[in-house]
Short mmCIF file of C-alpha atoms and ligand atoms in Angstrom, two decimals:
data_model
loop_
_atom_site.label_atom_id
_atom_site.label_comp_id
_atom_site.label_asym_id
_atom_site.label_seq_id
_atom_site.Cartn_x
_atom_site.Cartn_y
_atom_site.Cartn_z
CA UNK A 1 -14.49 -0.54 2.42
CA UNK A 2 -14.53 -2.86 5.61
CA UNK A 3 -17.62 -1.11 8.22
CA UNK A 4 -16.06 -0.53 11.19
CA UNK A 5 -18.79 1.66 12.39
CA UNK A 6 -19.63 1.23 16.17
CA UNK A 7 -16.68 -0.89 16.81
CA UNK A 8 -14.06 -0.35 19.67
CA UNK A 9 -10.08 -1.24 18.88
CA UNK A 10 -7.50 -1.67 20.94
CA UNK A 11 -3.95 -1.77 19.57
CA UNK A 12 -0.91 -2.14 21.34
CA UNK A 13 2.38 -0.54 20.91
CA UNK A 14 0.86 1.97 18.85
CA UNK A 15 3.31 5.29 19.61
CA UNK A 16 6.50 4.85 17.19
CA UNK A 17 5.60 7.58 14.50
CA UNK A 18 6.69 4.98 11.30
CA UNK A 19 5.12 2.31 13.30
CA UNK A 20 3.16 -0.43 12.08
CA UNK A 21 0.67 0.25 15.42
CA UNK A 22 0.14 3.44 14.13
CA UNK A 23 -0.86 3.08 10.52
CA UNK A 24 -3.23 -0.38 12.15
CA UNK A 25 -4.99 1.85 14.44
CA UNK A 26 -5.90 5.03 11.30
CA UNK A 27 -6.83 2.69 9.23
CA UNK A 28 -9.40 0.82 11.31
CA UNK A 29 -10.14 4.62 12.87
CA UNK A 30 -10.61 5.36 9.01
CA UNK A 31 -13.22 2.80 8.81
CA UNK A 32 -15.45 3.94 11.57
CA UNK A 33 -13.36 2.43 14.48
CA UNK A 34 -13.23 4.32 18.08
CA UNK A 35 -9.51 3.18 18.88
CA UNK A 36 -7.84 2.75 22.21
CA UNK A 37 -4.38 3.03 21.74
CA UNK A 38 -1.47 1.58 24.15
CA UNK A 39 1.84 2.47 24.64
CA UNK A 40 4.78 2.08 27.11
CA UNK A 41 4.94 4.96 29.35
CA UNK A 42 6.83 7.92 27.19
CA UNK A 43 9.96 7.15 29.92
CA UNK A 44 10.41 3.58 28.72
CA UNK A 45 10.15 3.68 25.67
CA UNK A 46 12.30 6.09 22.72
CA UNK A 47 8.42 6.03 21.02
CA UNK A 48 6.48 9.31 22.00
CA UNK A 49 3.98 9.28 19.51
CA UNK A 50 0.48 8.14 21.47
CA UNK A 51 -0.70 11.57 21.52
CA UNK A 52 0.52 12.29 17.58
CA UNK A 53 -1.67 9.33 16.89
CA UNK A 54 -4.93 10.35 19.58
CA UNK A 55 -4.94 13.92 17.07
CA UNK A 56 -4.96 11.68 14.09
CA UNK A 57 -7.53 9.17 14.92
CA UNK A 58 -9.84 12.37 16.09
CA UNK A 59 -9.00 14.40 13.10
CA UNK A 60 -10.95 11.23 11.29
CA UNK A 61 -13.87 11.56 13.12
CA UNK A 62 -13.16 9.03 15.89
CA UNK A 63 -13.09 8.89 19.39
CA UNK A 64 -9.18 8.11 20.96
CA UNK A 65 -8.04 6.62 24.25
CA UNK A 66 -4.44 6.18 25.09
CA UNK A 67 -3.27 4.07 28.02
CA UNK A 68 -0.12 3.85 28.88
CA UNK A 69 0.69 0.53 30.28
CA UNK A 70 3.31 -2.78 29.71
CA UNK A 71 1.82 -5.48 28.48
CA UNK A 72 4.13 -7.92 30.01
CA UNK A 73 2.44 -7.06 33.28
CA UNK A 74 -0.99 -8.59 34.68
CA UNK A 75 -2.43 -5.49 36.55
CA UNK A 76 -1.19 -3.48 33.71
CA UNK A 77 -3.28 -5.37 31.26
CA UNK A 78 -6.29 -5.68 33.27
CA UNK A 79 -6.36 -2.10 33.93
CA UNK A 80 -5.74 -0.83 30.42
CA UNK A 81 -8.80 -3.23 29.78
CA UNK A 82 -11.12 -1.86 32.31
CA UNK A 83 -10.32 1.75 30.78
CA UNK A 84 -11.15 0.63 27.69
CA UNK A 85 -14.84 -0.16 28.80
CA UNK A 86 -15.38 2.38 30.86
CA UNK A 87 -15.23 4.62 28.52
CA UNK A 88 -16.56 2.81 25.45
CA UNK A 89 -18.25 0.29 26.92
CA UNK A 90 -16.88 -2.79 24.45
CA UNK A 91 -13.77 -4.03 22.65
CA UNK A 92 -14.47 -5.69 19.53
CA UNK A 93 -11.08 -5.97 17.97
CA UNK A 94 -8.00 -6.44 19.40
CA UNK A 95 -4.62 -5.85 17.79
CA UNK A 96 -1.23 -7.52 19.48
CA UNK A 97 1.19 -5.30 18.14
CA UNK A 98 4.05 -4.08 20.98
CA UNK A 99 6.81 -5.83 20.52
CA UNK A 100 10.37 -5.94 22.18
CA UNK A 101 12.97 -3.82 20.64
CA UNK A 102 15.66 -5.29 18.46
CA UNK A 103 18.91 -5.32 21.40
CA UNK A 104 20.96 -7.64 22.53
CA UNK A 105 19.10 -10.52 21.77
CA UNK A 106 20.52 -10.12 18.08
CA UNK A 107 23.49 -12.05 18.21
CA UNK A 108 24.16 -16.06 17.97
CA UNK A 109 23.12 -18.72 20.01
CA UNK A 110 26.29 -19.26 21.65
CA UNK A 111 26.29 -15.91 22.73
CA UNK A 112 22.56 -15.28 23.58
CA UNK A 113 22.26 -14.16 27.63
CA UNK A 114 19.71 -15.73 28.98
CA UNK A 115 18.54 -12.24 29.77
CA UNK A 116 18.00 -11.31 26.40
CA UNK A 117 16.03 -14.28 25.63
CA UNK A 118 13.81 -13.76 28.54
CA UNK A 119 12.65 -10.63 27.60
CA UNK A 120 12.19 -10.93 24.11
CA UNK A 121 9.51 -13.98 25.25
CA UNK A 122 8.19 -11.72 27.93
CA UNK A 123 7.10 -8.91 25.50
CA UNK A 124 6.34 -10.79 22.48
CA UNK A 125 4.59 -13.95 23.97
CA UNK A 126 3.27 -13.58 27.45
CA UNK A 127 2.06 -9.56 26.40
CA UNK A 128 0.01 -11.12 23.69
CA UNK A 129 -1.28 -13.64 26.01
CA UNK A 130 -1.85 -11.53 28.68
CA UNK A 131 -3.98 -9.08 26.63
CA UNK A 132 -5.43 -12.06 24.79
CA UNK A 133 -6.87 -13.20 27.92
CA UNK A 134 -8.25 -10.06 29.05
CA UNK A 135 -10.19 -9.04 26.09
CA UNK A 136 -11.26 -12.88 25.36
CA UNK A 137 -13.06 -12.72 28.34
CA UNK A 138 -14.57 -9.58 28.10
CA UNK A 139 -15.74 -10.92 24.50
CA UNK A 140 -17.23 -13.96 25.97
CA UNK A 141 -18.86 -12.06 29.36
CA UNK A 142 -21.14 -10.21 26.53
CA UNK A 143 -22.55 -11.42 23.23
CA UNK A 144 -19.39 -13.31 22.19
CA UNK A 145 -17.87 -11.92 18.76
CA UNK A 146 -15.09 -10.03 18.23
CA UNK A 147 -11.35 -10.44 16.43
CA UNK A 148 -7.88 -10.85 17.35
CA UNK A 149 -4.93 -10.33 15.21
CA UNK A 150 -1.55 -10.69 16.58
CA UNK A 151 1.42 -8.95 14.92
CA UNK A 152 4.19 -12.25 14.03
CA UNK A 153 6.45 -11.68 11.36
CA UNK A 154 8.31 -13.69 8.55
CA UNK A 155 10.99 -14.57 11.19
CA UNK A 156 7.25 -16.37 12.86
CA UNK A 157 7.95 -19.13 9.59
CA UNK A 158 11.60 -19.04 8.98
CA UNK A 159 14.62 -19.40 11.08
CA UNK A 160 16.97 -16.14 10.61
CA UNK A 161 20.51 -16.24 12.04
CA UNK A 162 20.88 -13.82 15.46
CA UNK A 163 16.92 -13.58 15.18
CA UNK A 164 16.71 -17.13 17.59
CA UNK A 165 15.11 -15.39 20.43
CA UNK A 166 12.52 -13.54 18.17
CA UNK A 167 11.81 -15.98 15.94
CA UNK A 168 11.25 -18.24 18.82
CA UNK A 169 8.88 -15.75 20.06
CA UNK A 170 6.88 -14.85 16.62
CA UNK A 171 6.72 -18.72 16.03
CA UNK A 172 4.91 -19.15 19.87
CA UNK A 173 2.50 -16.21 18.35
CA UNK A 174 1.48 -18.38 15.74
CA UNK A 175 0.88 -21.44 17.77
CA UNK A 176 -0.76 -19.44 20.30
CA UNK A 177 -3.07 -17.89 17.58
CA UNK A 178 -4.12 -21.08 16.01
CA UNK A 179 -4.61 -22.50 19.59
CA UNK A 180 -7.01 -19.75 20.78
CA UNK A 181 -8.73 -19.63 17.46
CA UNK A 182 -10.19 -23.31 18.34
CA UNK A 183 -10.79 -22.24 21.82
CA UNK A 184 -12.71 -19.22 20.52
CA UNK A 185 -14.50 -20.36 17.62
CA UNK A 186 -17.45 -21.24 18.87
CA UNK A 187 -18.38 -17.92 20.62
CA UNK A 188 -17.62 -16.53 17.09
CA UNK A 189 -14.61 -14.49 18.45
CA UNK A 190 -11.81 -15.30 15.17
CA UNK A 191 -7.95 -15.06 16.01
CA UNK A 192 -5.34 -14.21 13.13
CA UNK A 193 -1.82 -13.59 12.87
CA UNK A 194 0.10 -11.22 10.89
CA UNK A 195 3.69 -11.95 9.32
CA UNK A 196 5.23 -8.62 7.90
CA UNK A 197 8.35 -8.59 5.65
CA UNK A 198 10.91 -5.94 7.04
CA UNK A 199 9.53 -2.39 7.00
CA UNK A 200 11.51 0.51 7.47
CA UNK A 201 9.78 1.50 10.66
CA UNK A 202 12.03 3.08 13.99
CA UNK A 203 12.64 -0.74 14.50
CA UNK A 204 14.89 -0.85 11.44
CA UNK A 205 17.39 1.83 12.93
CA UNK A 206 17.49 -0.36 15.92
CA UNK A 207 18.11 -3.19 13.87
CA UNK A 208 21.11 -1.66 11.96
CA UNK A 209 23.37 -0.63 15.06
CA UNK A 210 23.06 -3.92 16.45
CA UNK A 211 23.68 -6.23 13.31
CA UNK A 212 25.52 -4.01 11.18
CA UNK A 213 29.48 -5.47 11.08
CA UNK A 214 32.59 -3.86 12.99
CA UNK A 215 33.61 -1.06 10.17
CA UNK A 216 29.98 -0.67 8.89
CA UNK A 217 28.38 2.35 9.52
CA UNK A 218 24.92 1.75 10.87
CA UNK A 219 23.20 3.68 8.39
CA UNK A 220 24.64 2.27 5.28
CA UNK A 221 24.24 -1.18 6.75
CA UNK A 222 20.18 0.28 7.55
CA UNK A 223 20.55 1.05 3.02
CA UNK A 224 21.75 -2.20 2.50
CA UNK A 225 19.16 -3.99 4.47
CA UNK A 226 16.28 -2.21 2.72
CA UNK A 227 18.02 -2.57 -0.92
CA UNK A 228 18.29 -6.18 -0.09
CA UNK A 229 14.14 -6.34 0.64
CA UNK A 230 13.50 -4.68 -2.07
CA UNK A 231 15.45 -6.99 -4.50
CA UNK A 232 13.75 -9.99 -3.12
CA UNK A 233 10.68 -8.70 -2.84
CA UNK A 234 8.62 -9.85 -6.45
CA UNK A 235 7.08 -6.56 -6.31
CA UNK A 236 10.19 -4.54 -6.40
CA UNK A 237 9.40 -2.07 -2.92
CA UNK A 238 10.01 -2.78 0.76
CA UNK A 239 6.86 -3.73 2.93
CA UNK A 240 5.40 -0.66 4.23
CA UNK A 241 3.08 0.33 7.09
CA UNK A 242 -0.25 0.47 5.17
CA UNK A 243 0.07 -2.83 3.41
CA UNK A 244 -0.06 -4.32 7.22
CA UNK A 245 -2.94 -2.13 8.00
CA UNK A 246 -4.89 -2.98 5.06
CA UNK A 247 -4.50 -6.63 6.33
CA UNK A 248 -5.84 -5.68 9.46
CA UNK A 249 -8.70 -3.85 8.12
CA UNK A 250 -10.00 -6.84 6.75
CA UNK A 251 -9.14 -9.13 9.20
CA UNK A 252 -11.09 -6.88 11.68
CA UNK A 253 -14.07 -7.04 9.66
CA UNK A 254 -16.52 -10.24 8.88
CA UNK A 255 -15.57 -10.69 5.80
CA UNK A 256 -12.20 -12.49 6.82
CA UNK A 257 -14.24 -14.80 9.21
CA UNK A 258 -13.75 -18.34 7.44
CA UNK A 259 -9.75 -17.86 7.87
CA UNK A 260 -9.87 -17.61 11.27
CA UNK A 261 -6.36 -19.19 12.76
CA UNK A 262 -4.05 -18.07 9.56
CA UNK A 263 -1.20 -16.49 9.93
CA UNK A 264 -0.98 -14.57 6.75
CA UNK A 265 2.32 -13.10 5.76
CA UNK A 266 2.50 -9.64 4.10
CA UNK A 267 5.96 -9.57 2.32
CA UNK A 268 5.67 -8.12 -1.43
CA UNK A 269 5.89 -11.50 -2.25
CA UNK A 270 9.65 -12.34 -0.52
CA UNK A 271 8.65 -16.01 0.61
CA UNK A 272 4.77 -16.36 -0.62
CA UNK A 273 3.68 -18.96 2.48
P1 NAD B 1 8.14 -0.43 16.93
O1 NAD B 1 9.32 -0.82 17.72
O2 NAD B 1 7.95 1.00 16.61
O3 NAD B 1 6.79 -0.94 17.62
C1 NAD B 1 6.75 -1.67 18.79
C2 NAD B 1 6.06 -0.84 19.88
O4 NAD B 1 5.83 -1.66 21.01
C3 NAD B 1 6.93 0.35 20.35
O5 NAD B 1 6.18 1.55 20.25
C4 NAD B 1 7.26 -0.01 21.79
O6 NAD B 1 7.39 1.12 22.64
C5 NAD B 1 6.07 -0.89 22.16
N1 NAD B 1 6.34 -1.76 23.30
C6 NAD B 1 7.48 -2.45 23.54
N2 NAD B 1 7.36 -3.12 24.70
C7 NAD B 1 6.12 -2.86 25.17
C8 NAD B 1 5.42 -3.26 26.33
N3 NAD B 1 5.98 -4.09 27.23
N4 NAD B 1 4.17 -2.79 26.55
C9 NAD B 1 3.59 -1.96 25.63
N5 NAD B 1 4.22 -1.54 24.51
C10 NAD B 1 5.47 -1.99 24.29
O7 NAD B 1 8.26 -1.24 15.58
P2 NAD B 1 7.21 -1.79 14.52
O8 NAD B 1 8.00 -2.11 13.33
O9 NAD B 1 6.05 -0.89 14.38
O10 NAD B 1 6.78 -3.17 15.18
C11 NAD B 1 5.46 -3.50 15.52
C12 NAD B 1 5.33 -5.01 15.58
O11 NAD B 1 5.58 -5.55 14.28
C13 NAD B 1 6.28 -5.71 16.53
O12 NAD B 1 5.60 -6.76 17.18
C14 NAD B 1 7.35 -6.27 15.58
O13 NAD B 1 7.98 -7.41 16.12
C15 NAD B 1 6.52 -6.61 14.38
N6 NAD B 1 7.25 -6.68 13.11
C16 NAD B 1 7.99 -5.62 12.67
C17 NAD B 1 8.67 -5.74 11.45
C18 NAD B 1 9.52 -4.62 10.91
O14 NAD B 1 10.31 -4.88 9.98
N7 NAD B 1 9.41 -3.38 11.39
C19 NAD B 1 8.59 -6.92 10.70
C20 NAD B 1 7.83 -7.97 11.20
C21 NAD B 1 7.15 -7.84 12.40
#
């Protein structure tokens, strides 16, 4: 649907087996993409699924890389980026998808560490820049071209109570995105952000034990989070995996190219901004 073919991807945070990394880097492997996928290092992070998802993109046809590396570090970055051409040469799309996990940054204001904050920033914000600026300048050292989509959320447009740290962060996504886009433009290089609705991914579970109530089992509190989606939703499902990928897809490809700098939120229809 979207030609892919002879492109290189490289999408972050792309082992968590429900993940929305995941179903971003089969679908743009199921368009003709060669994908390099990133990942923690399977000792920091509960998600083991980069070589699950290497098998995948291969049993499609494509060629796989996984690096393990954290995007909230320079030499990290840098070095994940250097694999990446060294073994195919080019990065054409980028995908800013690792994110921090849901901890102890959701609870109030009042009772926010400054901790917390910190790292939620660290992950969400400065990884995106950081890999941002890596493959940007790859993409301008050679023929210019290329796209950039960075995973926000709906919590990147609305405030959500005990979400303040990441909704400060998925808000600085957006304003970083529509910054680089004008930076980028010219070099025809287009930047994009992504808002998903909640999506029952491993993030979900993490979600439940640390908002569910005193007395509430997490996984009942997990149900009633998902019913609640799907009665606000105006299509009458939760947000799943391959409505964000689809998304992707075409924001990957040039057909998307006149929208460079949205932020486009994929919600079933919950808020419709
Ligand atoms: P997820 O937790 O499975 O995915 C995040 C991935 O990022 C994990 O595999 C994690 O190991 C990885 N990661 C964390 N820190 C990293 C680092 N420093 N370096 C490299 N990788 C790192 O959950 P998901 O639902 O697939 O989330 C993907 C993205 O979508 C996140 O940015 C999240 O904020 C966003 N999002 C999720 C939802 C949802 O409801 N699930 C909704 C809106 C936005």
């Amino acid at each position: 649907m979207y030609d892919l073919q002879g492109k290189v991807a490289l999408v972050t945070g792309a082992a968590g087996a429900n993940g929305i990394g995941r179903a971003v880097a089969l679908r743009l492997a199921a368009e003709g993409a060669d994908i390099v996928v990133n990942d923690l290092s399977e000792d920091a992070t509960p998600r083991r699924g980069l070589p699950n998802v290497v098998r995948e993109i291969e049993a499609l046809g494509q060629q796989a890389l996984p690096v393990f590396a954290d995007v909230t570090q320079a030499d990290q970055v840098e070095g994940m980026v250097e694999s990446a051409l060294q073994r195919f040469g080019r990065i054409d799309i980028l995908v800013n998808n690792a994110g921090a996990p849901a901890g102890r940054d959701r609870v109030p204001v009042v009772e926010l560490e400054e901790e917390a904050f910190d790292f939620v920033q660290r992950v969400n914000v400065k990884g995106t820049f950081l890999c941002c600026r890596a493959v940007a300048r790859h993409m301008l050292q050679r023929d210019g071209g290329g796209s950039i989509i960075n995973i926000s959320s709906t919590s990147g447009k609305h405030g959500v109570a005990r979400f303040a740290a990441y909704c400060a962060s998925k808000f600085a996504v957006r304003g970083f995105t529509q910054a680089l886009a004008r930076e980028l433009g010219p070099q025809g290089i287009t930047v994009y952000a992504i808002c998903p609705g909640l999506i029952a991914s491993e993030r979900i579970d993490d979600m439940a034990t640390v908002l569910s109530p005193a007395g509430v089992d997490a996984s009942d509190y997990r149900e009633q989070m998902i019913a609640t989606a799907i009665q606000n939703s105006a299509l009458g499902r939760m947000t799943d995996q391959t409505d964000i990928a689809n998304v992707a897809a075409f924001l990957a490809s040039h057909q998307s190219d006149f929208m460079t700098g949205a932020s486009l939120t994929v919600d079933g229809g919950l808020h419709m901004d």
